[in-house]
Coordinates of C-alpha atoms in Angstrom, one line a residue:
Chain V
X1 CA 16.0 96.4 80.4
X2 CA 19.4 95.4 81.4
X3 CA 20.8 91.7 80.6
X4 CA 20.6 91.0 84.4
X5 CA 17.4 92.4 85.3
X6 CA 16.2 90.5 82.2
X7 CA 17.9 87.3 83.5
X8 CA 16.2 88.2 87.1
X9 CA 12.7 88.4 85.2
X10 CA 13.1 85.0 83.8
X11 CA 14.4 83.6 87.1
X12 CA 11.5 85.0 89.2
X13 CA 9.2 83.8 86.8
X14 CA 10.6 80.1 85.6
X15 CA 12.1 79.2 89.2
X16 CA 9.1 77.4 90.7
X17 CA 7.9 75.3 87.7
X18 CA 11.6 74.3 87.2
X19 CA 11.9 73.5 90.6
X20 CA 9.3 71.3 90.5
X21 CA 11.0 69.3 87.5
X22 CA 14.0 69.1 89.3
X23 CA 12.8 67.7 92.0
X24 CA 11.0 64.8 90.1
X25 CA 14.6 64.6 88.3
X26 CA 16.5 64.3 91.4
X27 CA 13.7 63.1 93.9
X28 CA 14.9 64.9 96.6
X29 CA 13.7 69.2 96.9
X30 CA 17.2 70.0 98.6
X31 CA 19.1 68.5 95.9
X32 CA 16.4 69.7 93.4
X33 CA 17.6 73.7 94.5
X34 CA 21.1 72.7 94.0
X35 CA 20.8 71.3 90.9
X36 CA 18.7 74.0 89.7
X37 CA 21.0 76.8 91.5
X38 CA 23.7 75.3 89.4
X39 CA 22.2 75.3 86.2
X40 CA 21.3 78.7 86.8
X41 CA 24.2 80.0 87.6
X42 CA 25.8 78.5 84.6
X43 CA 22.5 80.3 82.3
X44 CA 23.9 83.3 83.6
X45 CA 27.1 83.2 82.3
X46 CA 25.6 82.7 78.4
X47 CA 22.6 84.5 79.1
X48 CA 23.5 86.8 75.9
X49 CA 23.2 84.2 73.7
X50 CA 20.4 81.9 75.2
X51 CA 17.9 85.2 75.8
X52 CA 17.3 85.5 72.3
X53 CA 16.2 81.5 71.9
X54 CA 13.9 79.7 74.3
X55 CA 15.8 79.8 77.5
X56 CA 13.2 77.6 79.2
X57 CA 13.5 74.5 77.0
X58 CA 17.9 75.7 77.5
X59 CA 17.1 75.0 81.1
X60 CA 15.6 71.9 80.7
X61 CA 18.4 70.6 78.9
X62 CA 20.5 71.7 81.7
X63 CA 18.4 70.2 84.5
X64 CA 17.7 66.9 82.8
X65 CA 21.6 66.3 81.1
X66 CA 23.1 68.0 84.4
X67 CA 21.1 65.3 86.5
X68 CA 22.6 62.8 84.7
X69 CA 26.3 64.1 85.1
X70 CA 25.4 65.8 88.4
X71 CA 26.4 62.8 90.8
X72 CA 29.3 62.0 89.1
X73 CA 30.9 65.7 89.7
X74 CA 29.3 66.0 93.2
X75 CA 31.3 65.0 96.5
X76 CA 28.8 63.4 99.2
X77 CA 29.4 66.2 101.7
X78 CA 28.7 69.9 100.3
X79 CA 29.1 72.7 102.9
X80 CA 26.1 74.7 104.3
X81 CA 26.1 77.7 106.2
X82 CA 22.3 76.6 107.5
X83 CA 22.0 72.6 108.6
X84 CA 18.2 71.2 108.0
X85 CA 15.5 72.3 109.9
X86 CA 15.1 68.2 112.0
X87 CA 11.5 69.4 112.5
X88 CA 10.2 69.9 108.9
X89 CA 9.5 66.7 107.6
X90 CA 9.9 66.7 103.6
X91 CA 6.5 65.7 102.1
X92 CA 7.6 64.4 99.0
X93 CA 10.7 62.0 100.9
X94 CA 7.3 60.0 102.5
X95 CA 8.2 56.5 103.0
X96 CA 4.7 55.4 101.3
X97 CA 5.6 57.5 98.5
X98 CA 4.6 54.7 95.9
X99 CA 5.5 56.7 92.6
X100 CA 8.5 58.5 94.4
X101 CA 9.9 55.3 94.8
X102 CA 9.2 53.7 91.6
X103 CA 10.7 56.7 89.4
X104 CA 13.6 56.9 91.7
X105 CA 14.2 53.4 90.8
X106 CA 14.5 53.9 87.3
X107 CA 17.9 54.7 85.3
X108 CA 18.5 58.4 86.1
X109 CA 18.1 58.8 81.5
X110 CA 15.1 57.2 82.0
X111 CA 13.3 58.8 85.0
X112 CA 14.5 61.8 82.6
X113 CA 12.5 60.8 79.5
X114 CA 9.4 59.8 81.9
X115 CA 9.4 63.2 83.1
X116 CA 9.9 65.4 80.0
X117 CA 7.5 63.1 78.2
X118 CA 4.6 63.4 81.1
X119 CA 5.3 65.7 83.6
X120 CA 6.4 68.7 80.5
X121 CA 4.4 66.8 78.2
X122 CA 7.3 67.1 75.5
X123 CA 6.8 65.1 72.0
X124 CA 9.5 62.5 71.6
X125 CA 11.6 64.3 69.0
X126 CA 11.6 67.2 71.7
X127 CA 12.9 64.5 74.3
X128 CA 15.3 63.0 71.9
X129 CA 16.4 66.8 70.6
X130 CA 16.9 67.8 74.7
X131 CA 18.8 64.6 75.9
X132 CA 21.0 64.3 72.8
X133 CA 19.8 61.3 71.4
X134 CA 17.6 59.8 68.6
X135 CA 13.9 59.3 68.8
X136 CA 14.3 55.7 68.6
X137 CA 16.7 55.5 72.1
X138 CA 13.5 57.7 73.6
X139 CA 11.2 54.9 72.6
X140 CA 13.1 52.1 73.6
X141 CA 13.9 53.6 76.7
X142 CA 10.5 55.4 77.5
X143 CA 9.0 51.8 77.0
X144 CA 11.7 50.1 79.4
X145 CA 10.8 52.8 82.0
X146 CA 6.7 52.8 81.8
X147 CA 7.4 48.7 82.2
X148 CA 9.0 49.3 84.8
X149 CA 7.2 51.6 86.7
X150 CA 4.1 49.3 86.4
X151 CA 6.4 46.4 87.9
X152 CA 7.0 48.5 90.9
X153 CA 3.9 49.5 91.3
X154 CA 2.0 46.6 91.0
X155 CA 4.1 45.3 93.6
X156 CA 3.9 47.6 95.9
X157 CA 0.2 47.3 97.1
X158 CA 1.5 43.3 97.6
X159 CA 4.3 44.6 99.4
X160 CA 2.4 46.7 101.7
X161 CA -0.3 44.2 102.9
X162 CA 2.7 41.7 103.8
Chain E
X1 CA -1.4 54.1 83.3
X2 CA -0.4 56.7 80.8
X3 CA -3.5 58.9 81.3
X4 CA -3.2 58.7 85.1
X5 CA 0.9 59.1 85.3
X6 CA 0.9 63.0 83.8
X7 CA -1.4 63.7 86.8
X8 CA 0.6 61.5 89.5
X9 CA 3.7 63.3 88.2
X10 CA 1.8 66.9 89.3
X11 CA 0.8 66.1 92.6
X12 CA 4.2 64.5 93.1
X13 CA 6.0 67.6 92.2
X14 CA 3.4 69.8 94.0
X15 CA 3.8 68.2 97.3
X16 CA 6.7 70.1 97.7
X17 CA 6.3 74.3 97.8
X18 CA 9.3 75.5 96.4
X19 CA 11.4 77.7 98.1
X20 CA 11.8 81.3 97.3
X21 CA 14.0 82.1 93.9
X22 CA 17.2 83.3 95.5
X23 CA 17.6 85.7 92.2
X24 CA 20.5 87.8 94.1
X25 CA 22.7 85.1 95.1
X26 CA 22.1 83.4 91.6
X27 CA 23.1 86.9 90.1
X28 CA 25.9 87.2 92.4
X29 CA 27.1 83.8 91.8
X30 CA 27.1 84.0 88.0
X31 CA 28.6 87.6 88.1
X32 CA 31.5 85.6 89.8
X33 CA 31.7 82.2 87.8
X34 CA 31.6 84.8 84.6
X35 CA 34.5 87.3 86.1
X36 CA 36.8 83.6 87.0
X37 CA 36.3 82.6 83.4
X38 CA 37.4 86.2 81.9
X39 CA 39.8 86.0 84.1
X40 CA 41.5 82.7 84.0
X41 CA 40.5 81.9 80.6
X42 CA 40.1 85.7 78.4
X43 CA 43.3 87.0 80.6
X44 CA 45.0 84.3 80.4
X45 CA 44.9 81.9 77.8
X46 CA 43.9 84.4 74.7
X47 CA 46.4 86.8 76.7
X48 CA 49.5 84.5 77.0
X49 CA 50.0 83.9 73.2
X50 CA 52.2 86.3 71.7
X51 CA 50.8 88.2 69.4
X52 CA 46.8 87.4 70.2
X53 CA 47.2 88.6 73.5
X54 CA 47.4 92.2 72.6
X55 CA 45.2 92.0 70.1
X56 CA 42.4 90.2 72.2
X57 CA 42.9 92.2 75.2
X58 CA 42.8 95.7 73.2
X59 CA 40.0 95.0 70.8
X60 CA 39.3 98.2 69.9
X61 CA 42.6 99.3 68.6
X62 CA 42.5 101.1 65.4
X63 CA 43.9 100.3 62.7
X64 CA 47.2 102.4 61.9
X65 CA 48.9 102.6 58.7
X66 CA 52.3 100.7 59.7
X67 CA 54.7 100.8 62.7
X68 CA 57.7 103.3 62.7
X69 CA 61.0 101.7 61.4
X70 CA 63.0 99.8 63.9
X71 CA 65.9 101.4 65.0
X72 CA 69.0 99.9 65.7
X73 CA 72.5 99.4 65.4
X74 CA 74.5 96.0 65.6
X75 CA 76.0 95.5 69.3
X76 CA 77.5 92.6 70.1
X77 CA 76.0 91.8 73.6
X78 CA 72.2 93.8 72.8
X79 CA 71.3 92.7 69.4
X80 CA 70.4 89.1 68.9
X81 CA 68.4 86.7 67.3
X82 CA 65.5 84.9 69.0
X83 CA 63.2 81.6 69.1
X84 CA 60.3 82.3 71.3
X85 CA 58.2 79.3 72.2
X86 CA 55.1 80.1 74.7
X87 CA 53.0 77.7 76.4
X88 CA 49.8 78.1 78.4
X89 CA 48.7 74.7 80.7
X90 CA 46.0 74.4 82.1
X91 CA 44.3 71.3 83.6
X92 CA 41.5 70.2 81.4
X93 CA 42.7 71.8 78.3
X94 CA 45.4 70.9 75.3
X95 CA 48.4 72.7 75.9
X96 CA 48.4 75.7 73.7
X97 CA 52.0 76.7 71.9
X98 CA 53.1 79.7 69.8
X99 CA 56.3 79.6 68.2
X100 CA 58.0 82.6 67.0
X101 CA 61.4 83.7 65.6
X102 CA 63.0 87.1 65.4
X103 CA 65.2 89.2 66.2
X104 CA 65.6 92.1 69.4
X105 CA 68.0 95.2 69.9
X106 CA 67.3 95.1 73.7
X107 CA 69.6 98.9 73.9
X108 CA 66.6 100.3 72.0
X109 CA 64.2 98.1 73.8
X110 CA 62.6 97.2 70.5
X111 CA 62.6 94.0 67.5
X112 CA 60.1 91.5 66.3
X113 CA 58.2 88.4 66.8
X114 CA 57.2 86.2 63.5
X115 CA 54.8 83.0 64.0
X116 CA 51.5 82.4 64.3
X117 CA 51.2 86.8 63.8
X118 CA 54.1 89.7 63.6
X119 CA 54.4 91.5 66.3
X120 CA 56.9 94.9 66.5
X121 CA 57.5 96.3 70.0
X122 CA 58.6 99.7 70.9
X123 CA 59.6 100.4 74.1
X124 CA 56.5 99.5 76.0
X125 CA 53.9 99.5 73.4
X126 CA 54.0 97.6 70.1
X127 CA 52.1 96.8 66.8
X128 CA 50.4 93.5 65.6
X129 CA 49.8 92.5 62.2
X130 CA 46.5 91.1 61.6
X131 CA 45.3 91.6 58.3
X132 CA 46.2 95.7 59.3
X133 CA 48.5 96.6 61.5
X134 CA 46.9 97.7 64.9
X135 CA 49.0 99.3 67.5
X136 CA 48.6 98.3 71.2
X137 CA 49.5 99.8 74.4
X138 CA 51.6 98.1 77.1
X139 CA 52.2 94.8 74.3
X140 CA 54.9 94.3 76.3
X141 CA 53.3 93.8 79.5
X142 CA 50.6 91.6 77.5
X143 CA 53.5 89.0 75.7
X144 CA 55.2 89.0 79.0
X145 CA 52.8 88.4 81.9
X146 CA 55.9 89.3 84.5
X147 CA 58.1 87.7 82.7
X148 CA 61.5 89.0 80.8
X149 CA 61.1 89.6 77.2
X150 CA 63.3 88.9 74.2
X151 CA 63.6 93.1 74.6
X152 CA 64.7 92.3 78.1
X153 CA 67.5 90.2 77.6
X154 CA 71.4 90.5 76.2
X155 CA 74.9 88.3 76.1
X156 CA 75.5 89.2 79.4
X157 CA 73.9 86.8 81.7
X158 CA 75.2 88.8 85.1
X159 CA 73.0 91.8 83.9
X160 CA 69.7 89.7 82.8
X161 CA 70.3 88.1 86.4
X162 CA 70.1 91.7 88.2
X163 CA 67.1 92.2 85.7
X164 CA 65.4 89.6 87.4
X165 CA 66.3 89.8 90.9
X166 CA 65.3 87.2 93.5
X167 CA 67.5 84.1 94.7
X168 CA 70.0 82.5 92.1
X169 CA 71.4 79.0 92.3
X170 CA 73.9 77.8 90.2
X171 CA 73.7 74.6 88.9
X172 CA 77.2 74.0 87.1
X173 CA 79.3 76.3 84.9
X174 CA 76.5 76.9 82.5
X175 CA 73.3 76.8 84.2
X176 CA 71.8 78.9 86.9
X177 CA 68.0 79.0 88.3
X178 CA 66.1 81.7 89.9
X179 CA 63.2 82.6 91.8
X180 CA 62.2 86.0 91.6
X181 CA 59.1 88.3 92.1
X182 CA 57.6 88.8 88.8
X183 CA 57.3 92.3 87.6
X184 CA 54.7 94.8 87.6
X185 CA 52.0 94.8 84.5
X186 CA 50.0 97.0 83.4
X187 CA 46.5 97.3 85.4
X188 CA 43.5 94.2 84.3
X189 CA 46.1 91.9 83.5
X190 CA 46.3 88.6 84.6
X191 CA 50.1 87.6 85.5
X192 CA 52.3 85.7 87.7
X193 CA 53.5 86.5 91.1
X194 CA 56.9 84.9 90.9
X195 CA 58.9 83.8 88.4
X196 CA 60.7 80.0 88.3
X197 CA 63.7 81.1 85.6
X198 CA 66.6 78.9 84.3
X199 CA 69.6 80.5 82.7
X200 CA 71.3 78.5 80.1
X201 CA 74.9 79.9 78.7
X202 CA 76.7 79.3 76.0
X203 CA 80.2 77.1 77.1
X204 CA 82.5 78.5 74.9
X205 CA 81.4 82.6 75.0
X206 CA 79.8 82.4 78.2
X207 CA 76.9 84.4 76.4
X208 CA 72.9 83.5 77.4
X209 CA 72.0 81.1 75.1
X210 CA 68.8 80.7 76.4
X211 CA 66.1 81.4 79.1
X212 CA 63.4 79.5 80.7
X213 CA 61.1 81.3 83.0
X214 CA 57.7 79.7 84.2
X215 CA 54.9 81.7 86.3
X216 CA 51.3 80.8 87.2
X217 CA 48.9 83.2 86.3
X218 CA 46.7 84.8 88.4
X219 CA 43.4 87.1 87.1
X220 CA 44.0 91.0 88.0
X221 CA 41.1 90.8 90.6
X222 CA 42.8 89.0 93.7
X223 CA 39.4 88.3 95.5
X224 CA 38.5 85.9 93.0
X225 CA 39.9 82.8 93.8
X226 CA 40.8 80.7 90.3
X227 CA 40.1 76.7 90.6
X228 CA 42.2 75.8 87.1
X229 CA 45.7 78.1 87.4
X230 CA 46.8 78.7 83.7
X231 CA 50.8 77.9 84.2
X232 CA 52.5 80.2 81.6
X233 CA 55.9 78.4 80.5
X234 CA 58.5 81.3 78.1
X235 CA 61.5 79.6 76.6
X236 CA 63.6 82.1 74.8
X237 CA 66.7 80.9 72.9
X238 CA 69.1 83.7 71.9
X239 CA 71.6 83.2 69.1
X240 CA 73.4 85.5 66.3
X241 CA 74.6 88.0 68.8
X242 CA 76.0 91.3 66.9
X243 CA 73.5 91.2 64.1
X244 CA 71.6 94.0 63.5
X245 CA 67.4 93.9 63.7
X246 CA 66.4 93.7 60.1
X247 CA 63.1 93.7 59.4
X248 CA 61.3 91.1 57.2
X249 CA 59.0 92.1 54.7
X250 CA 56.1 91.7 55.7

């Protein structure tokens, strides 16, 4: 098997559960395919050397560290060939979209940790190892986060009944 | 919380089908980021130093046993010393410099670069030193990039001037500047397309003292447009006119 067709394997077969992570990363689906396009685009190009690891958990590392970075390099308007269908509404951009909401609210290194930690169920040296820094930042910032979320949360059924 | 929040997470990130893995377009597009790179980066940065560019950009050379013997004579307007600087700039990156002395006999189209490796050239091909000597096709189109070599030039600044052709300004007594298309180099490598050149003289001979010439390279594949130009800057300062080419040991 060729390096591409090998790389077209992995694609067909890791695109939808990475999409998924992306879009809890980036809380938005069309920004989610962007952000993953991107990273996979850039696998591509050191596919020879990231084959023979564990290109999955590379990709992570790409998705969460390139959603970090990824609005700093971005310009607010990106050109497309194919404008939004007006007529499909997004499920997941729901206005009563509690948990949406609350992890879209959090620090975009946090939101990270909360899903590698419980949506990928990684340990926290696997976090810490993925985002580049120690177990103890994880903690400290995986514990600022869940407080967080439970904040938002709890005020949201308060907020509705207003 | 925790036990329910794994679970929350899933039928967040399920609420939204993914779309179909565009696996050609990602192909495609990483076929293209990875031909830019080789292209600005493997043509032209590795390519633009001196002596690594041959090297890099013919890996599989053999190894030979040593280069033929220079041969030349000592002329007063072809045989010269030289000190070579070149510089590759590109945004992003440190400025990456080779300096090199030596010495050319530009009637035999043939001398040597010392620095960061040795270089001989011969006509259009050359040999470069590393560890073995390895001999390399078109070296001089590789050191060059469109450019005039050291094996291009001589004392007489009229006839480098025709060499280069294009538009000549001159500044005062002792300076001209010239735009001029560069020249042809040997197929997959990246080059310039024109050449900015300044032409320094000596006052009191009137001989080239030294040459500037700057170019932007460009990747051998026009269709693919490069984001971070590698500007390729060759200062050449000639002195010692009428000596012959010795060669060190090496």
């Amino acid at each position: 098997m060729s390096d591409t067709e090998d790389y077209a394997a992995f694609v067909a077969a890791a695109w939808n559960r990475h999409f998924r992570t992306a879009v809890l990363l980036t809380g938005d689906p069309h920004r989610a395919e962007e952000l993953l396009q991107d990273c996979l685009v850039r696998l591509y190009v050191r596919w020879r050397r990231v084959a023979s690891g564990d290109p999955d958990a590379y990709l992570r590392r790409m998705l969460a560290n390139g959603n970090v970075s990824w609005w700093r390099r971005r310009r607010r308007e990106t050109l497309t060939d194919r404008p939004p269908e007006a007529t499909t509404a997004d499920p997941a951009a729901a206005p009563d979209d509690e948990l949406r909401r609350a992890l879209l609210a959090l620090p975009r290194q946090q939101r990270a940790i909360v899903v590698l930690r419980h949506y990928e169920d990684l340990t926290e040296r696997a976090v810490a190892d993925l985002l580049g820094c120690s177990v103890g930042t994880v903690k400290n910032q995986h514990h600022r986060a869940m407080k967080r979320l439970r904040e938002t949360l709890s005020r949201a059924p308060e907020e509705a009944t207003r | 919380m925790n036990t329910e929040l794994p679970e929350a997470l899933r039928a967040l990130a399920e609420r939204t089908p993914p779309p179909a893995a565009p696996v050609e377009e990602l192909v495609r597009r990483g076929r293209r980021t990875r031909r830019t790179r080789a292209a600005a980066l493997g043509g032209a940065v590795v390519a633009a130093s001196v002596a690594v560019t041959g090297v890099a950009l013919v890996p599989d050379a053999p190894d030979t046993v040593a280069p033929p013997a220079l041969i030349s004579s000592s002329d007063p307007v072809t045989t010269f010393k030289v000190n070579a600087t070149y510089t590759l700039n590109q945004k992003g990156r440190t400025p990456h410099v080779e300096r090199y002395v030596g010495a050319f006999d530009s009637a035999h189209h043939t001398g040597y670069l010392r620095g960061t490796q040795e270089v001989r050239l011969f006509g259009k091909d050359g040999y470069v030193k590393r560890g073995k000597w390895k001999k390399v096709n078109d070296l001089f189109d590789a050191v060059t990039r469109g450019t005039l070599s050291p094996a291009d030039l001589n004392a007489d600044s009229r006839a480098v001037l025709r060499a280069l052709g294009g538009k000549v300004v001159r500044v005062n007594a002792t300076t001209f500047t010239v735009t001029a298309p560069a020249r042809p180099v040997a197929a997959g490598l990246a080059a310039g397309k024109r050449i900015e050149a300044t032409l320094v003289l000596d006052p009191a001979t009137k001989r080239l003292k030294k040459i500037t010439q700057t170019t932007v390279l460009t990747g051998p594949e026009p269709a693919i447009a490069d984001r971070t130009p590698v500007h390729f800057v060759a200062e050449i300062e000639l002195s010692a006119y009428g000596t012959p080419v010795v060669l060190p040991n090496s």
